[in-house]
XYZ file of C-alpha atoms in Angstrom:
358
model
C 0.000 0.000 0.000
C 1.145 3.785 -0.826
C -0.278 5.835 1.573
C 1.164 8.683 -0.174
C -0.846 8.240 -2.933
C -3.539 11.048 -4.357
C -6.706 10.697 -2.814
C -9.696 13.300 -2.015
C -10.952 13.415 1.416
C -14.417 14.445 0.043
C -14.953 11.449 -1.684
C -14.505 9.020 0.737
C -16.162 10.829 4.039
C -18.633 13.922 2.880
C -17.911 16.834 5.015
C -19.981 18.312 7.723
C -19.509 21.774 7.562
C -20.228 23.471 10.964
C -19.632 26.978 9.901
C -19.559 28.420 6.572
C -16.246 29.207 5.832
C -17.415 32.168 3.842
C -18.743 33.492 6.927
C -15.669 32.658 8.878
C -13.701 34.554 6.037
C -15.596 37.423 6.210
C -15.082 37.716 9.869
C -11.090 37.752 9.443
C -11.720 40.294 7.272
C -13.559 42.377 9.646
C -17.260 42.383 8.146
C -20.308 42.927 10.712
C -20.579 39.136 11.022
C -21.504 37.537 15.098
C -18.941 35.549 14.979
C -15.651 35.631 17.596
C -12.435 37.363 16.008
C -10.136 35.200 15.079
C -6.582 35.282 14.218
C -5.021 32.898 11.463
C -2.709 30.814 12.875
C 0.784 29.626 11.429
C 1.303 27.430 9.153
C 4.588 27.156 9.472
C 6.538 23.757 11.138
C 3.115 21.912 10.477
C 4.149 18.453 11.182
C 2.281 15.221 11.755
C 2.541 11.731 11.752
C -0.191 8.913 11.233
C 0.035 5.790 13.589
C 0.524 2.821 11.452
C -2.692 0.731 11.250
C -3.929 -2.540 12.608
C -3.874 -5.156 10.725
C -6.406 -5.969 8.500
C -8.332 -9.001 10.972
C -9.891 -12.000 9.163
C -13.132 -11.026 11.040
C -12.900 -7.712 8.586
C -12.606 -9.722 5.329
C -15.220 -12.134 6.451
C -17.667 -9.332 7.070
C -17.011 -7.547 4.137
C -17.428 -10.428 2.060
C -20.964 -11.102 3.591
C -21.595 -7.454 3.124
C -20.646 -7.754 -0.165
C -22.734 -11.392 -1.582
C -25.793 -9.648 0.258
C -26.444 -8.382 -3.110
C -26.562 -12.139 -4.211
C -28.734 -13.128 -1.573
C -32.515 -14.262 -1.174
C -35.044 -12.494 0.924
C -38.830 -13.343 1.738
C -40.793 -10.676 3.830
C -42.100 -12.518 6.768
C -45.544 -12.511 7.087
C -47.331 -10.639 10.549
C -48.289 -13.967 12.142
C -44.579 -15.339 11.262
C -42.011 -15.088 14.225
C -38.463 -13.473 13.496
C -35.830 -15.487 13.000
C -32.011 -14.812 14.325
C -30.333 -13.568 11.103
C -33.262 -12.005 9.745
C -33.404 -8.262 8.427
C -35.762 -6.296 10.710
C -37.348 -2.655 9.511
C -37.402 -1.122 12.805
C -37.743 2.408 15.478
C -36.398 2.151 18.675
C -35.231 4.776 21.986
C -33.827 3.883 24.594
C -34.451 5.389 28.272
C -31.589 4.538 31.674
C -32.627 5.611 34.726
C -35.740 7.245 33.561
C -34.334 9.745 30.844
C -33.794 9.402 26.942
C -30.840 8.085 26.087
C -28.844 10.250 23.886
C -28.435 9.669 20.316
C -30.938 6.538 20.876
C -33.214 7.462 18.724
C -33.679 5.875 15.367
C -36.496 5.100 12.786
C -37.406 2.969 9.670
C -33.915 1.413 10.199
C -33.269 -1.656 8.629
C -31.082 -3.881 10.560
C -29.853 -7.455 10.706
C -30.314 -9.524 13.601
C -26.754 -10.259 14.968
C -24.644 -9.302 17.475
C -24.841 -5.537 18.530
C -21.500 -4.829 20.803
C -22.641 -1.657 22.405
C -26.307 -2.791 22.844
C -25.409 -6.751 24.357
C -28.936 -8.738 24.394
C -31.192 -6.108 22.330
C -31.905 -8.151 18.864
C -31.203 -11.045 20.576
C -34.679 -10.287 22.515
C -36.593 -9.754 19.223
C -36.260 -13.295 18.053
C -39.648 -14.748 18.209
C -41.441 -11.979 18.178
C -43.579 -10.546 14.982
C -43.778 -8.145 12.648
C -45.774 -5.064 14.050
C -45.285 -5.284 17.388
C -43.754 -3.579 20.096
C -41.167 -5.233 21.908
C -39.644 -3.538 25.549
C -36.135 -5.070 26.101
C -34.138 -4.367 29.289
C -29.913 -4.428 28.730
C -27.170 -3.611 30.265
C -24.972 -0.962 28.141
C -21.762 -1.875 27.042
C -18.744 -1.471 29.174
C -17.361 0.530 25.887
C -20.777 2.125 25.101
C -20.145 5.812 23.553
C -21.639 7.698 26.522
C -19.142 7.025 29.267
C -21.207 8.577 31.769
C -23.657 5.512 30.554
C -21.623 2.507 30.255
C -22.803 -0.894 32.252
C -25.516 0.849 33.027
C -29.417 -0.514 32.844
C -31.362 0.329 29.610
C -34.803 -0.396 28.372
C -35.230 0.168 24.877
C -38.541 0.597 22.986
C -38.473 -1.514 19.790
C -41.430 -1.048 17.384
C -40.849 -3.815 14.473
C -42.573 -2.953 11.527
C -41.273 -5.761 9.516
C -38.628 -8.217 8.458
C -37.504 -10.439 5.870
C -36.062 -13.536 5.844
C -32.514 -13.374 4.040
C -30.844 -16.446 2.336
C -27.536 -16.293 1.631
C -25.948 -18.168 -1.862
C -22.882 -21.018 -1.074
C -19.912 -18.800 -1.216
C -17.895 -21.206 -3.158
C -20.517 -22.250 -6.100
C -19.731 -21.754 -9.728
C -22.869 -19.688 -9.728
C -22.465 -17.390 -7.152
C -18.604 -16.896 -8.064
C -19.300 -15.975 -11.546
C -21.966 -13.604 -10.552
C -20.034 -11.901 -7.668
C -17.165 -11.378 -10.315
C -14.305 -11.661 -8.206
C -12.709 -14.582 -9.660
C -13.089 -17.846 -10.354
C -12.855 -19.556 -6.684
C -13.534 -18.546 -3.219
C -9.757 -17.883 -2.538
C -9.294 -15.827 -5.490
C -12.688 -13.986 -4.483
C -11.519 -13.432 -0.896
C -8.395 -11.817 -2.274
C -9.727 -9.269 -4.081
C -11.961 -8.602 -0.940
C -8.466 -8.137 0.800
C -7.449 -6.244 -1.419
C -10.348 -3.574 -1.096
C -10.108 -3.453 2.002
C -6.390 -2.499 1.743
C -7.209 0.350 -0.526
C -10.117 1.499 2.183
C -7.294 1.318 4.723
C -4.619 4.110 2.985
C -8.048 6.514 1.976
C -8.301 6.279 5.698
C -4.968 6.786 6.604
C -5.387 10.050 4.523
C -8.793 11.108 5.927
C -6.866 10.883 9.733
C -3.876 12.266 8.102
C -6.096 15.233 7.270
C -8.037 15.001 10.705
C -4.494 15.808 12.751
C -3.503 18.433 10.477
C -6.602 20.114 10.956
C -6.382 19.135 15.029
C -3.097 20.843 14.820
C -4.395 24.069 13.115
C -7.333 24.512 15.771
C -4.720 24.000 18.259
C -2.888 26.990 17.029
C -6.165 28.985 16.581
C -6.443 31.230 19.610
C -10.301 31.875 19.683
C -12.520 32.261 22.166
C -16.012 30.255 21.261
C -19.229 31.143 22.724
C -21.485 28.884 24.320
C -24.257 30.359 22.540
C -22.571 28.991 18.757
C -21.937 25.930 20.565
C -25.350 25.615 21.279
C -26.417 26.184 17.328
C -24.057 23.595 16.001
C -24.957 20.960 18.624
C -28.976 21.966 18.107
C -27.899 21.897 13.417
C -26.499 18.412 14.277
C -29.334 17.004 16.454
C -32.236 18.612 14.157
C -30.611 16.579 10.819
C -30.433 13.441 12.412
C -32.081 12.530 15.719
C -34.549 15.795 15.894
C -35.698 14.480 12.155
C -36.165 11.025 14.086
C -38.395 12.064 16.633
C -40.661 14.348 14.982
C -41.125 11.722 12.190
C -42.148 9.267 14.987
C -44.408 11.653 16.347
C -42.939 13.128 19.579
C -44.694 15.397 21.752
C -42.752 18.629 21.920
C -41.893 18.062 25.573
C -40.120 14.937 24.713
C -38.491 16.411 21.308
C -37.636 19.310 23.597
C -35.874 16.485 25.947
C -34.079 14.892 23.149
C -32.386 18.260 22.162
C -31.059 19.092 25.874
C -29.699 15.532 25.876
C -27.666 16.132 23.531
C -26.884 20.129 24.157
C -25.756 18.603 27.907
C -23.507 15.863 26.570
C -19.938 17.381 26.918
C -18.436 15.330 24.502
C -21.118 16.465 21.852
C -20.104 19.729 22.923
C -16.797 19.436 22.730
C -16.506 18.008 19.690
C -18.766 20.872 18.564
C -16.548 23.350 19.710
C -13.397 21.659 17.811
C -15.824 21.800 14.452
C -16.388 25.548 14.843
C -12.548 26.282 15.976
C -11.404 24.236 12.816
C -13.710 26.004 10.453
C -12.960 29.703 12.152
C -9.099 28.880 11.520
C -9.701 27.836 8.037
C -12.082 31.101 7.136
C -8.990 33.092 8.434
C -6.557 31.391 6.982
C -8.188 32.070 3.242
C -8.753 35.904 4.123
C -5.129 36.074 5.466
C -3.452 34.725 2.443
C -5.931 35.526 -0.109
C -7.300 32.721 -1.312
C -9.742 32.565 -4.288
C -12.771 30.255 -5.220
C -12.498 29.197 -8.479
C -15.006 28.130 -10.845
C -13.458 24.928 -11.444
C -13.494 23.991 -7.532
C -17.169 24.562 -7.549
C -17.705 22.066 -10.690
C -15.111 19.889 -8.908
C -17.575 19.730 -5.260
C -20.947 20.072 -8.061
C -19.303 16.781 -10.030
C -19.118 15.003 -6.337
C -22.494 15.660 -5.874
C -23.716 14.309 -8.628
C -21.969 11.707 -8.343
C -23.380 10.584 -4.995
C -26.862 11.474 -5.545
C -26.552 9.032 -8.869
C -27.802 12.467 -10.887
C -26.196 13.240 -14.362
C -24.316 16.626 -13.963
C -26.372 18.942 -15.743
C -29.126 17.874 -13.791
C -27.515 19.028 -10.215
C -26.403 21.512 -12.003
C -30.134 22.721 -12.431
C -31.232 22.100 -9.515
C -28.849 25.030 -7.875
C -30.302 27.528 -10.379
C -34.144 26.501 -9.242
C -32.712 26.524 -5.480
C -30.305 29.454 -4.252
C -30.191 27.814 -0.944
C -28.256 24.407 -2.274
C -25.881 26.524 -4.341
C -25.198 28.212 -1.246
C -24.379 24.880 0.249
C -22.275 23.630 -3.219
C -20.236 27.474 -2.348
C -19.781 26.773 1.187
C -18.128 23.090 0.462
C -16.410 24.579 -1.922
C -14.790 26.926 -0.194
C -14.004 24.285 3.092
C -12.248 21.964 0.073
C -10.582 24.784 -0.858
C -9.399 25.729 2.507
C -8.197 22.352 3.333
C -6.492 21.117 0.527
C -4.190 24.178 0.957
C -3.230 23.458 4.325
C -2.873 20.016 3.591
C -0.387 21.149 0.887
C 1.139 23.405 3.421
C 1.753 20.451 6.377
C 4.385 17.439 6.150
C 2.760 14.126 6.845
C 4.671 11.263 7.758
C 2.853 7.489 7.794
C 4.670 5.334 10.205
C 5.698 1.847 8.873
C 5.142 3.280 5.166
């Protein structure tokens, strides 16, 4: 693997912009925008080097090979007086409560799932087996000892599970001349877990360059002398929570008192927050950095971010394209990755990055 080799951080994690940069930029430049003045920091002696990785596990390849033949599979939609199976594909909504108050981040709906093993939930699907589509199961845990809210882990849960269907999922032989012709990966199961190696090998160095570019930008924050308000804390925490789990809840019909509970959840979790105020610190820095040095949005950098789009919305060009004239808000949006691409791909040419064990 060449971890030096070219690869764009947009393609293979999209960003999520916490501040426009143009805003940021206009800030440095001292325009009546609320946000903090900020200095751009130095770019000078930006150094970093990426711990090697771990070792690609068989576990990996195995799961990425069953991801993978899913495509190849069989599936039957179990009927509402047929009990779920273990390995079957459940449509689902679930929350989960601990010591009488919503879980954070717990919420999710019309989420299909496979019944297996769920680390930081031990004993949830596990409870569903049996049970049938359209009903409502209430399963009691313990949270994982690893679970992402420390101030959570080990402790009791009960989760809500509404099941509002599943499938039954068959999966081909792995080794048949059928299925090995179709899956187009070679001609045996060997050959065919090779090249699923091998994938996941090329995954590995676009990661290496995605953290690559995480420290460099951890490093430029950490240069960024800026002092963040609480109250722009509050709006990126309260932007994050209203595109995911605030879109959750009102879909699944919360009363405002509860929505209302799911937002303070997550505007009281300190690592939300801080991780909300390294978002804003890294996008300040970078909005500085292009008013400092003067750097220019080109016309080809928005076709470059417009072509990306496209791409991942499965649109020809011309029709995203179109859709920016007919909405000024999304072009806005196009501009504002743009410019964060922009921003970042010039301090990534500015740092050195070192891969350890390259």
């Amino acid at each position: 693997m060449d971890p030096n080799q070219k690869f764009s951080p947009y393609t293979a994690k999209p960003f999520e912009i916490p501040l426009s940069v143009t805003l940021a930029r206009k800030a440095a430049q001292g325009s009546p925008v609320q946000m903090p003045p900020v200095t751009a920091p130095s770019l000078e002696g930006l150094s970093i080097t990426v711990p090697a990785p771990e070792p690609i596990s068989a576990q990996q390849i195995q799961e990425r090979f069953q991801d993978l033949a899913r495509a190849y599979a069989t599936e039957r939609m179990r009927l509402r007086t047929e009990p779920i199976a273990w390995g079957d594909e459940v449509l689902l909504n679930l929350v989960g409560y601990s010591n009488g108050r919503l879980i954070p981040f717990s919420v999710r709906n019309d989420m299909w799932t496979p019944l297996v093993p769920a680390p930081w939930l031990p004993g949830l699907y596990e409870q569903l087996v049996g049970h049938l589509p359209g009903e409502t199961v209430l399963a009691d845990i313990l949270l994982s000892k690893d679970y992402p809210v420390e101030a959570l882990r080990g402790q009791p849960a009960r989760f809500a599970v509404q099941i509002q269907a599943a499938r039954e999922v068959k999966f081909p032989d792995p080794s048949s001349p059928e299925f090995l012709k179709a899956f187009g990966r070679g001609d045996t199961l060997e050959a065919a877990t090779r090249s699923v190696l091998k994938e996941l090998e090329q995954e590995t160095v676009q990661l290496l360059q995605l953290r690559a570019q995480e420290m460099v930008l951890a490093e430029v924050a950490a240069r960024t002398q800026v002092d963040i308000p609480e109250a722009l804390v509050d709006e990126e925490v309260r932007r994050r929570w209203g595109s995911s789990e605030g879109r959750a809840v009102t879909e699944l019909k919360f009363t405002e008192q509860q929505q209302e509970e799911s937002l303070q959840t997550w505007l009281s979790d300190e690592p939300t927050r801080a991780a909300a105020r390294q978002r804003l610190r890294i996008a300040l820095a970078l909005g500085a950095i292009c008013a400092r040095d003067g750097l220019t949005l080109s016309p080809a950098k928005v076709q470059e971010v417009l072509q990306i789009e496209a791409k991942a919305l499965g649109v020809p060009l011309d029709k995203a394209a179109a859709s920016l004239r007919e909405e000024p808000h999304q072009y806005a949006r196009i501009d504002q990755a743009a410019w964060h691409l922009l921003a970042v791909e010039y301090v990534m040419s500015k740092a050195q990055v070192r891969f350890a064990g390259a």
